Amino acid sequence: PPPTIDLPLAAYVPEEYVSDLNTRLSLYQSLAKLETLDQIKDLAHEFSDRFGSLPIEVRNLLYSVKIKILAAKSGIESISTEEGQIILRLFEGMRFDKQKLEPVSKDGIKLSTTQLRLNPKRLGTQWQQMLEEVLGRLG
């Protein structure tokens, strides 16, 4: 099954950006069907062409879809936000490969055999890039 993603980001298509409800719903349906990073880029260009520059909420939404695709390739069951930390959990029976993650081990990242915790407060503005890098190393 696809991973569940709950990041501490405002991720949606604002009514001010796309006023027509049916069009917004259609955009969400398109987002749900994305399976590759290239498809995300293509859809981002389509959004820009049709509706203008992307507001932060839409950029966050596209980022969340990107994370979901990367997580699916990495054997991640869920990415959730709990007590201010972002927690990556593997499917039952799977274990994190600590050697693959050694280069990204630093303050703000805690690794156990079944979950990895990112602390956005310690990582600052780099937490999103770090999450992508971790998933890239796992995938």
PDB file of C-alpha atoms in Angstrom:
ATOM      1  CA  PRO A   1       0.000   0.000   0.000  1.00  0.00           C
ATOM      2  CA  PRO A   2       1.154   3.587  -0.538  1.00  0.00           C
ATOM      3  CA  PRO A   3       2.681   5.336   2.469  1.00  0.00           C
ATOM      4  CA  THR A   4       0.663   7.773   4.527  1.00  0.00           C
ATOM      5  CA  ILE A   5       2.178  11.242   4.709  1.00  0.00           C
ATOM      6  CA  ASP A   6       1.491  13.872   7.369  1.00  0.00           C
ATOM      7  CA  LEU A   7       4.003  16.715   7.235  1.00  0.00           C
ATOM      8  CA  PRO A   8       3.886  19.995   9.165  1.00  0.00           C
ATOM      9  CA  LEU A   9       3.076  21.971   6.019  1.00  0.00           C
ATOM     10  CA  ALA A  10       0.062  23.837   4.691  1.00  0.00           C
ATOM     11  CA  ALA A  11      -0.445  21.774   1.520  1.00  0.00           C
ATOM     12  CA  TYR A  12      -3.533  22.464  -0.578  1.00  0.00           C
ATOM     13  CA  VAL A  13      -4.822  24.361  -3.608  1.00  0.00           C
ATOM     14  CA  PRO A  14      -6.111  27.707  -2.297  1.00  0.00           C
ATOM     15  CA  GLU A  15      -9.458  28.986  -3.520  1.00  0.00           C
ATOM     16  CA  GLU A  16      -7.748  32.281  -4.384  1.00  0.00           C
ATOM     17  CA  TYR A  17      -5.416  30.405  -6.758  1.00  0.00           C
ATOM     18  CA  VAL A  18      -8.074  28.211  -8.433  1.00  0.00           C
ATOM     19  CA  SER A  19     -11.532  29.591  -7.749  1.00  0.00           C
ATOM     20  CA  ASP A  20     -13.595  26.905  -9.503  1.00  0.00           C
ATOM     21  CA  LEU A  21     -14.319  23.979  -7.156  1.00  0.00           C
ATOM     22  CA  ASN A  22     -14.571  21.384  -9.950  1.00  0.00           C
ATOM     23  CA  THR A  23     -11.227  22.491 -11.350  1.00  0.00           C
ATOM     24  CA  ARG A  24      -9.623  22.222  -7.888  1.00  0.00           C
ATOM     25  CA  LEU A  25     -11.076  18.733  -7.440  1.00  0.00           C
ATOM     26  CA  SER A  26      -9.746  17.755 -10.855  1.00  0.00           C
ATOM     27  CA  LEU A  27      -6.287  19.018  -9.862  1.00  0.00           C
ATOM     28  CA  TYR A  28      -6.368  16.913  -6.687  1.00  0.00           C
ATOM     29  CA  GLN A  29      -7.336  13.875  -8.772  1.00  0.00           C
ATOM     30  CA  SER A  30      -4.388  14.548 -11.083  1.00  0.00           C
ATOM     31  CA  LEU A  31      -2.064  14.812  -8.077  1.00  0.00           C
ATOM     32  CA  ALA A  32      -3.303  11.490  -6.683  1.00  0.00           C
ATOM     33  CA  LYS A  33      -2.380   9.716  -9.939  1.00  0.00           C
ATOM     34  CA  LEU A  34       1.244  10.902 -10.048  1.00  0.00           C
ATOM     35  CA  GLU A  35       3.829   8.130  -9.907  1.00  0.00           C
ATOM     36  CA  THR A  36       7.126   9.741 -10.953  1.00  0.00           C
ATOM     37  CA  LEU A  37       9.118  12.859 -10.088  1.00  0.00           C
ATOM     38  CA  ASP A  38       8.989  13.945 -13.752  1.00  0.00           C
ATOM     39  CA  GLN A  39       5.188  13.864 -13.628  1.00  0.00           C
ATOM     40  CA  ILE A  40       5.309  16.208 -10.617  1.00  0.00           C
ATOM     41  CA  LYS A  41       7.498  18.657 -12.557  1.00  0.00           C
ATOM     42  CA  ASP A  42       5.149  18.481 -15.543  1.00  0.00           C
ATOM     43  CA  LEU A  43       2.108  19.138 -13.370  1.00  0.00           C
ATOM     44  CA  ALA A  44       3.874  22.049 -11.654  1.00  0.00           C
ATOM     45  CA  HIS A  45       4.514  23.592 -15.085  1.00  0.00           C
ATOM     46  CA  GLU A  46       0.885  23.030 -16.035  1.00  0.00           C
ATOM     47  CA  PHE A  47      -0.255  24.749 -12.807  1.00  0.00           C
ATOM     48  CA  SER A  48       2.013  27.724 -13.562  1.00  0.00           C
ATOM     49  CA  ASP A  49       0.843  27.980 -17.161  1.00  0.00           C
ATOM     50  CA  ARG A  50      -2.844  27.773 -16.295  1.00  0.00           C
ATOM     51  CA  PHE A  51      -3.059  29.666 -13.002  1.00  0.00           C
ATOM     52  CA  GLY A  52       0.132  31.702 -12.544  1.00  0.00           C
ATOM     53  CA  SER A  53       3.038  31.368 -10.151  1.00  0.00           C
ATOM     54  CA  LEU A  54       2.620  28.686  -7.511  1.00  0.00           C
ATOM     55  CA  PRO A  55       1.650  29.834  -4.022  1.00  0.00           C
ATOM     56  CA  ILE A  56       3.502  28.232  -1.120  1.00  0.00           C
ATOM     57  CA  GLU A  57       0.544  25.939  -0.328  1.00  0.00           C
ATOM     58  CA  VAL A  58       0.682  24.422  -3.819  1.00  0.00           C
ATOM     59  CA  ARG A  59       4.487  24.091  -3.684  1.00  0.00           C
ATOM     60  CA  ASN A  60       4.042  22.300  -0.344  1.00  0.00           C
ATOM     61  CA  LEU A  61       1.397  20.041  -1.879  1.00  0.00           C
ATOM     62  CA  LEU A  62       3.719  19.109  -4.755  1.00  0.00           C
ATOM     63  CA  TYR A  63       6.538  18.529  -2.240  1.00  0.00           C
ATOM     64  CA  SER A  64       4.258  16.208  -0.222  1.00  0.00           C
ATOM     65  CA  VAL A  65       3.462  14.192  -3.351  1.00  0.00           C
ATOM     66  CA  LYS A  66       7.192  14.003  -4.133  1.00  0.00           C
ATOM     67  CA  ILE A  67       7.872  12.720  -0.607  1.00  0.00           C
ATOM     68  CA  LYS A  68       5.107  10.133  -0.984  1.00  0.00           C
ATOM     69  CA  ILE A  69       6.665   8.822  -4.216  1.00  0.00           C
ATOM     70  CA  LEU A  70      10.155   8.694  -2.679  1.00  0.00           C
ATOM     71  CA  ALA A  71       8.798   7.026   0.472  1.00  0.00           C
ATOM     72  CA  ALA A  72       7.016   4.348  -1.566  1.00  0.00           C
ATOM     73  CA  LYS A  73      10.315   3.466  -3.279  1.00  0.00           C
ATOM     74  CA  SER A  74      12.044   3.291   0.115  1.00  0.00           C
ATOM     75  CA  GLY A  75       9.774   0.823   1.898  1.00  0.00           C
ATOM     76  CA  ILE A  76       8.338   3.507   4.171  1.00  0.00           C
ATOM     77  CA  GLU A  77       4.929   2.737   5.632  1.00  0.00           C
ATOM     78  CA  SER A  78       4.287   6.210   7.025  1.00  0.00           C
ATOM     79  CA  ILE A  79       5.742   9.638   7.610  1.00  0.00           C
ATOM     80  CA  SER A  80       3.987  11.407  10.436  1.00  0.00           C
ATOM     81  CA  THR A  81       4.426  14.460  12.614  1.00  0.00           C
ATOM     82  CA  GLU A  82       4.368  13.750  16.342  1.00  0.00           C
ATOM     83  CA  GLU A  83       5.408  16.075  19.148  1.00  0.00           C
ATOM     84  CA  GLY A  84       7.210  18.382  16.730  1.00  0.00           C
ATOM     85  CA  GLN A  85       9.213  15.588  15.101  1.00  0.00           C
ATOM     86  CA  ILE A  86       8.863  13.941  11.705  1.00  0.00           C
ATOM     87  CA  ILE A  87       8.842  10.166  12.089  1.00  0.00           C
ATOM     88  CA  LEU A  88       9.524   7.722   9.268  1.00  0.00           C
ATOM     89  CA  ARG A  89       8.338   4.169   9.919  1.00  0.00           C
ATOM     90  CA  LEU A  90       9.132   1.103   7.871  1.00  0.00           C
ATOM     91  CA  PHE A  91       6.743  -1.727   7.132  1.00  0.00           C
ATOM     92  CA  GLU A  92       6.745  -4.435   9.789  1.00  0.00           C
ATOM     93  CA  GLY A  93       9.698  -6.773   9.470  1.00  0.00           C
ATOM     94  CA  MET A  94      11.882  -4.240   7.647  1.00  0.00           C
ATOM     95  CA  ARG A  95      14.931  -2.524   9.151  1.00  0.00           C
ATOM     96  CA  PHE A  96      16.801   0.677   8.343  1.00  0.00           C
ATOM     97  CA  ASP A  97      20.250   0.182   6.814  1.00  0.00           C
ATOM     98  CA  LYS A  98      22.406   2.291   9.121  1.00  0.00           C
ATOM     99  CA  GLN A  99      25.338   2.228   6.672  1.00  0.00           C
ATOM    100  CA  LYS A 100      23.265   3.898   3.945  1.00  0.00           C
ATOM    101  CA  LEU A 101      22.204   6.597   6.393  1.00  0.00           C
ATOM    102  CA  GLU A 102      25.605   7.176   8.002  1.00  0.00           C
ATOM    103  CA  PRO A 103      26.409  10.204   5.771  1.00  0.00           C
ATOM    104  CA  VAL A 104      23.233  11.997   6.896  1.00  0.00           C
ATOM    105  CA  SER A 105      23.503  11.096  10.573  1.00  0.00           C
ATOM    106  CA  LYS A 106      23.804  14.338  12.493  1.00  0.00           C
ATOM    107  CA  ASP A 107      22.240  16.398  15.216  1.00  0.00           C
ATOM    108  CA  GLY A 108      18.506  16.489  14.611  1.00  0.00           C
ATOM    109  CA  ILE A 109      18.275  12.936  13.242  1.00  0.00           C
ATOM    110  CA  LYS A 110      17.730   9.886  15.445  1.00  0.00           C
ATOM    111  CA  LEU A 111      17.775   6.427  13.959  1.00  0.00           C
ATOM    112  CA  SER A 112      16.575   3.142  15.397  1.00  0.00           C
ATOM    113  CA  THR A 113      16.094  -0.109  13.520  1.00  0.00           C
ATOM    114  CA  THR A 114      12.429   0.533  12.696  1.00  0.00           C
ATOM    115  CA  GLN A 115      12.040   4.295  12.677  1.00  0.00           C
ATOM    116  CA  LEU A 116      13.887   7.477  11.924  1.00  0.00           C
ATOM    117  CA  ARG A 117      13.126  10.799  13.613  1.00  0.00           C
ATOM    118  CA  LEU A 118      13.871  14.198  12.112  1.00  0.00           C
ATOM    119  CA  ASN A 119      13.742  17.204  14.393  1.00  0.00           C
ATOM    120  CA  PRO A 120      12.782  20.244  12.259  1.00  0.00           C
ATOM    121  CA  LYS A 121      13.669  22.631  15.089  1.00  0.00           C
ATOM    122  CA  ARG A 122      17.258  21.390  15.157  1.00  0.00           C
ATOM    123  CA  LEU A 123      17.545  21.049  11.373  1.00  0.00           C
ATOM    124  CA  GLY A 124      15.987  24.465  10.754  1.00  0.00           C
ATOM    125  CA  THR A 125      15.070  25.357   7.191  1.00  0.00           C
ATOM    126  CA  GLN A 126      17.026  22.326   5.923  1.00  0.00           C
ATOM    127  CA  TRP A 127      14.583  19.718   7.229  1.00  0.00           C
ATOM    128  CA  GLN A 128      12.777  19.310   3.890  1.00  0.00           C
ATOM    129  CA  GLN A 129      16.027  18.802   1.983  1.00  0.00           C
ATOM    130  CA  MET A 130      17.220  16.389   4.664  1.00  0.00           C
ATOM    131  CA  LEU A 131      14.000  14.367   4.428  1.00  0.00           C
ATOM    132  CA  GLU A 132      14.477  14.081   0.646  1.00  0.00           C
ATOM    133  CA  GLU A 133      18.108  13.057   1.086  1.00  0.00           C
ATOM    134  CA  VAL A 134      17.224  10.368   3.644  1.00  0.00           C
ATOM    135  CA  LEU A 135      14.546   8.943   1.344  1.00  0.00           C
ATOM    136  CA  GLY A 136      16.922   9.092  -1.622  1.00  0.00           C
ATOM    137  CA  ARG A 137      19.515   7.070   0.279  1.00  0.00           C
ATOM    138  CA  LEU A 138      16.922   4.469   1.276  1.00  0.00           C
ATOM    139  CA  GLY A 139      15.364   4.120  -2.179  1.00  0.00           C
TER     140      GLY A 139
END
